[in-house]
Structures are given as structure tokens and as C-alpha cells.
Amino acid sequence: MNFSKLSISFAIAVAMIVGLAACNEKPAKKDVKGAPAAMETLKIRYIDEDSVMANYNLAKDINEAMLRRQNQFDAAQTQRGNEINKFGNAMQQKYKNNGYLTEESLNADQSKLQKMQNDAQNYLGNLQQSIQNELAQSQIQLMDSINNFMKDYAKQKGFDMVLRKSATVYIDSKYDVTNEVIEGLNKRYVKVEKK
């Protein structure tokens, strides 16, 4: 009996020693295929996209062009509105002064006013659609320019990732490469003057 108790005690002691030894060993890291992988360090940086949009010359040029187009739309809207109001006021004055001698002449002016309103609405709708299309194309051009630059920039600098500041909760400012990116974007940008 003593021998069996001793055997069990010995077996437990060996199991504990093996267990402790296993706990002290660090398992080798393995990559996706199961082979050991070296410890990898990611190089991550970030940009403040608001600063990029405010200081990148292409973004500034697009913004200025869109402001000009918006001013063009506002001027056209004001002009068409003034023409319609002027004609409408003239009609009202003519009606008050019994200037319409026949119902046909009143109907003709009402039809003309309706046509002016419809034409203005169609013109302004088409102009607004044209501006929206230009804006969409400009945004595609802007994002393509930034994305293409960022791919080249990150590869050249050996960065694994470049994040947007707004996509992070906290990131130390020592990882900010915004100014360097803006400088690189502006060096690469060549403004094409429209004829």
C-alpha cells in the first residue's frame, strides 16, 4: 500500500513539475500558415484631413470653382426671379388700371408668365444639376489625387498605415505627418488653367 501511495505522489509531483515548466515557456508566434513568425512592428502615421483639405492647392482651387458656380447660380436665380416679378407686377398694374380690354389678352399674359416661370425653373434645375455633376467629378479627382499620393508616400516612407485623425480616438501627435503630406501634394499638383 505504501508503494502505491508513493507512486501516486511521485506521479503528481512529476505532473506538477511538467506543468510549471510548460507555464514558463512562451509559445512561438505563428503566422497564418502555422510557421513561426518574427515579431512584427507596424509603422503607423496619421493625417488631419481637414488641414489637408484647407491647405492642398487642388482642394482650394476646387472650392473656389464651386463658389464661383454657386454665385453664378445665385445670380441666374435672382435675374430670372426679377424678370418674373417685373412682368407679374406689370400685369397686376395693367389689370388694376383696366388695361386688359379682352379676356384673351389677359390669358395671353398669364400664359406668358407661366411660361417664364417654367422656363426659369427648367433653366435653374439644369444649371443646378450641372453644378452638382461638376462637384461630384471634382471630388472624385480630389480623392484620386490624395489616395494616389498617399499610396506612393506611404510606400516610400515604409509606413504600413496612414490613418485619418478623425478615425482615431487618440493618437500621439508625434505620428502626425499632415504638413509633410500637404507639402508633397502641393509639389505634385500642377494647376491646369481653363481656356
CSV table of C-alpha atoms in Angstrom, one decimal:
chain,number,residue,atom,x,y,z
A,1,MET,CA,0.0,0.0,0.0
A,2,ASN,CA,2.8,2.4,0.8
A,3,PHE,CA,4.3,1.7,-2.6
A,4,SER,CA,1.1,2.7,-4.4
A,5,LYS,CA,0.7,5.9,-2.3
A,6,LEU,CA,4.4,6.7,-3.1
A,7,SER,CA,3.8,6.0,-6.8
A,8,ILE,CA,0.8,8.3,-6.9
A,9,SER,CA,2.6,11.1,-5.0
A,10,PHE,CA,5.5,10.7,-7.4
A,11,ALA,CA,3.3,10.9,-10.5
A,12,ILE,CA,1.5,14.0,-9.1
A,13,ALA,CA,4.9,15.7,-8.4
A,14,VAL,CA,6.1,14.9,-11.9
A,15,ALA,CA,2.9,16.3,-13.4
A,16,MET,CA,3.2,19.5,-11.4
A,17,ILE,CA,6.9,20.0,-12.5
A,18,VAL,CA,6.0,19.4,-16.1
A,19,GLY,CA,3.0,21.8,-15.8
A,20,LEU,CA,5.1,24.5,-14.2
A,21,ALA,CA,7.8,24.1,-16.9
A,22,ALA,CA,5.1,24.4,-19.6
A,23,CYS,CA,3.8,27.6,-18.0
A,24,ASN,CA,7.2,29.3,-18.1
A,25,GLU,CA,7.7,28.5,-21.8
A,26,LYS,CA,6.4,31.2,-24.2
A,27,PRO,CA,4.7,29.7,-27.2
A,28,ALA,CA,6.3,30.5,-30.5
A,29,LYS,CA,4.3,33.0,-32.5
A,30,LYS,CA,2.9,31.5,-35.7
A,31,ASP,CA,1.8,33.2,-38.9
A,32,VAL,CA,-1.4,32.4,-40.7
A,33,LYS,CA,0.1,29.2,-42.2
A,34,GLY,CA,1.3,27.9,-38.8
A,35,ALA,CA,5.0,28.6,-39.3
A,36,PRO,CA,6.8,30.7,-36.7
A,37,ALA,CA,6.8,34.4,-37.5
A,38,ALA,CA,9.2,37.1,-36.4
A,39,MET,CA,7.8,39.8,-34.1
A,40,GLU,CA,6.4,42.5,-36.4
A,41,THR,CA,6.3,46.2,-35.7
A,42,LEU,CA,3.8,48.3,-37.6
A,43,LYS,CA,4.7,51.8,-38.7
A,44,ILE,CA,1.6,53.9,-38.4
A,45,ARG,CA,1.1,57.6,-39.1
A,46,TYR,CA,-1.9,59.9,-39.4
A,47,ILE,CA,-3.1,62.9,-41.2
A,48,ASP,CA,-5.6,65.6,-40.3
A,49,GLU,CA,-7.9,65.5,-43.3
A,50,ASP,CA,-9.4,68.9,-42.5
A,51,SER,CA,-6.0,70.5,-42.7
A,52,VAL,CA,-5.2,68.7,-45.9
A,53,MET,CA,-8.5,70.0,-47.5
A,54,ALA,CA,-7.8,73.5,-46.2
A,55,ASN,CA,-4.2,73.7,-47.5
A,56,TYR,CA,-4.0,71.4,-50.6
A,57,ASN,CA,-4.0,73.7,-53.6
A,58,LEU,CA,-6.2,71.4,-55.7
A,59,ALA,CA,-8.8,71.3,-52.9
A,60,LYS,CA,-8.6,75.2,-52.7
A,61,ASP,CA,-9.0,75.5,-56.5
A,62,ILE,CA,-12.0,73.2,-56.5
A,63,ASN,CA,-13.6,75.1,-53.6
A,64,GLU,CA,-13.1,78.4,-55.4
A,65,ALA,CA,-14.5,77.0,-58.6
A,66,MET,CA,-17.6,75.7,-56.8
A,67,LEU,CA,-18.1,79.1,-55.1
A,68,ARG,CA,-18.0,80.8,-58.5
A,69,ARG,CA,-20.5,78.3,-59.8
A,70,GLN,CA,-22.7,78.8,-56.8
A,71,ASN,CA,-22.5,82.6,-57.3
A,72,GLN,CA,-23.4,82.0,-61.0
A,73,PHE,CA,-26.5,80.0,-59.9
A,74,ASP,CA,-27.5,82.7,-57.4
A,75,ALA,CA,-27.2,85.4,-60.0
A,76,ALA,CA,-29.2,83.5,-62.5
A,77,GLN,CA,-31.9,82.8,-59.9
A,78,THR,CA,-32.0,86.4,-58.9
A,79,GLN,CA,-32.1,87.6,-62.6
A,80,ARG,CA,-34.9,85.2,-63.5
A,81,GLY,CA,-36.8,86.0,-60.4
A,82,ASN,CA,-36.6,89.7,-61.0
A,83,GLU,CA,-37.8,89.3,-64.6
A,84,ILE,CA,-40.8,87.2,-63.5
A,85,ASN,CA,-41.6,89.7,-60.7
A,86,LYS,CA,-41.3,92.6,-63.1
A,87,PHE,CA,-43.7,91.0,-65.6
A,88,GLY,CA,-46.1,89.9,-62.8
A,89,ASN,CA,-46.2,93.4,-61.3
A,90,ALA,CA,-46.8,94.9,-64.8
A,91,MET,CA,-49.6,92.5,-65.3
A,92,GLN,CA,-51.1,93.4,-61.9
A,93,GLN,CA,-50.8,97.1,-62.6
A,94,LYS,CA,-52.4,96.7,-66.0
A,95,TYR,CA,-55.2,94.7,-64.5
A,96,LYS,CA,-55.9,97.4,-61.8
A,97,ASN,CA,-55.9,100.1,-64.5
A,98,ASN,CA,-58.4,98.1,-66.6
A,99,GLY,CA,-55.7,97.7,-69.3
A,100,TYR,CA,-56.9,94.3,-70.4
A,101,LEU,CA,-59.6,95.0,-72.9
A,102,THR,CA,-60.2,91.3,-73.6
A,103,GLU,CA,-60.0,88.1,-71.7
A,104,GLU,CA,-57.7,86.7,-74.5
A,105,SER,CA,-55.1,89.4,-73.8
A,106,LEU,CA,-55.2,88.6,-70.0
A,107,ASN,CA,-55.0,84.9,-70.7
A,108,ALA,CA,-52.1,85.5,-73.1
A,109,ASP,CA,-50.1,87.4,-70.4
A,110,GLN,CA,-51.0,84.7,-67.8
A,111,SER,CA,-49.7,82.1,-70.2
A,112,LYS,CA,-46.5,84.2,-70.8
A,113,LEU,CA,-46.0,84.5,-67.1
A,114,GLN,CA,-46.5,80.7,-66.6
A,115,LYS,CA,-44.0,80.0,-69.4
A,116,MET,CA,-41.5,82.4,-67.9
A,117,GLN,CA,-41.8,80.6,-64.6
A,118,ASN,CA,-41.5,77.1,-66.2
A,119,ASP,CA,-38.5,78.2,-68.3
A,120,ALA,CA,-36.8,79.7,-65.2
A,121,GLN,CA,-37.5,76.5,-63.2
A,122,ASN,CA,-36.1,74.3,-66.0
A,123,TYR,CA,-33.0,76.5,-66.6
A,124,LEU,CA,-32.2,76.7,-62.9
A,125,GLY,CA,-32.8,73.0,-62.4
A,126,ASN,CA,-30.4,72.2,-65.3
A,127,LEU,CA,-27.8,74.6,-64.0
A,128,GLN,CA,-28.0,73.2,-60.5
A,129,GLN,CA,-27.7,69.6,-61.9
A,130,SER,CA,-24.6,70.7,-63.9
A,131,ILE,CA,-23.0,72.2,-60.8
A,132,GLN,CA,-23.7,69.1,-58.8
A,133,ASN,CA,-22.1,66.9,-61.6
A,134,GLU,CA,-19.1,69.2,-61.7
A,135,LEU,CA,-18.8,68.9,-57.9
A,136,ALA,CA,-19.0,65.1,-58.0
A,137,GLN,CA,-16.3,64.9,-60.7
A,138,SER,CA,-14.1,67.3,-58.8
A,139,GLN,CA,-14.5,65.3,-55.6
A,140,ILE,CA,-13.5,62.1,-57.4
A,141,GLN,CA,-10.5,63.9,-58.9
A,142,LEU,CA,-9.5,65.2,-55.5
A,143,MET,CA,-9.8,61.9,-53.7
A,144,ASP,CA,-8.0,60.1,-56.5
A,145,SER,CA,-5.2,62.6,-56.2
A,146,ILE,CA,-4.9,62.3,-52.5
A,147,ASN,CA,-5.2,58.5,-52.5
A,148,ASN,CA,-2.6,58.0,-55.2
A,149,PHE,CA,-0.2,60.3,-53.5
A,150,MET,CA,-0.8,58.6,-50.1
A,151,LYS,CA,0.0,55.1,-51.6
A,152,ASP,CA,3.3,56.4,-53.1
A,153,TYR,CA,4.1,58.4,-49.9
A,154,ALA,CA,3.5,55.5,-47.5
A,155,LYS,CA,5.4,53.1,-49.6
A,156,GLN,CA,8.4,55.5,-50.0
A,157,LYS,CA,8.4,56.1,-46.2
A,158,GLY,CA,7.9,52.5,-45.3
A,159,PHE,CA,4.6,53.1,-43.4
A,160,ASP,CA,2.2,50.2,-43.0
A,161,MET,CA,-0.7,52.5,-42.4
A,162,VAL,CA,-1.6,56.2,-42.7
A,163,LEU,CA,-4.9,56.8,-40.8
A,164,ARG,CA,-7.2,59.8,-40.8
A,165,LYS,CA,-7.1,61.6,-37.5
A,166,SER,CA,-10.9,61.6,-37.3
A,167,ALA,CA,-10.9,57.8,-37.5
A,168,THR,CA,-9.0,57.6,-34.2
A,169,VAL,CA,-9.9,58.1,-30.6
A,170,TYR,CA,-6.4,59.1,-29.6
A,171,ILE,CA,-3.1,59.2,-31.4
A,172,ASP,CA,0.1,60.9,-30.2
A,173,SER,CA,0.9,64.0,-32.3
A,174,LYS,CA,4.4,62.7,-32.9
A,175,TYR,CA,2.8,60.4,-35.5
A,176,ASP,CA,1.3,63.4,-37.4
A,177,VAL,CA,2.5,63.7,-41.0
A,178,THR,CA,-0.1,66.2,-42.2
A,179,ASN,CA,2.3,69.0,-43.0
A,180,GLU,CA,4.6,66.7,-44.9
A,181,VAL,CA,1.7,65.3,-46.9
A,182,ILE,CA,0.4,68.7,-47.7
A,183,GLU,CA,3.8,69.8,-48.9
A,184,GLY,CA,4.1,66.7,-51.1
A,185,LEU,CA,0.7,67.1,-52.5
A,186,ASN,CA,1.3,70.7,-53.4
A,187,LYS,CA,4.7,69.9,-55.0
A,188,ARG,CA,3.0,67.3,-57.2
A,189,TYR,CA,0.0,69.5,-58.1
A,190,VAL,CA,0.1,71.3,-61.4
A,191,LYS,CA,-2.8,73.7,-61.9
A,192,VAL,CA,-4.4,73.4,-65.3
A,193,GLU,CA,-5.7,76.7,-66.5
A,194,LYS,CA,-9.0,76.5,-68.3
A,195,LYS,CA,-9.2,78.2,-71.6
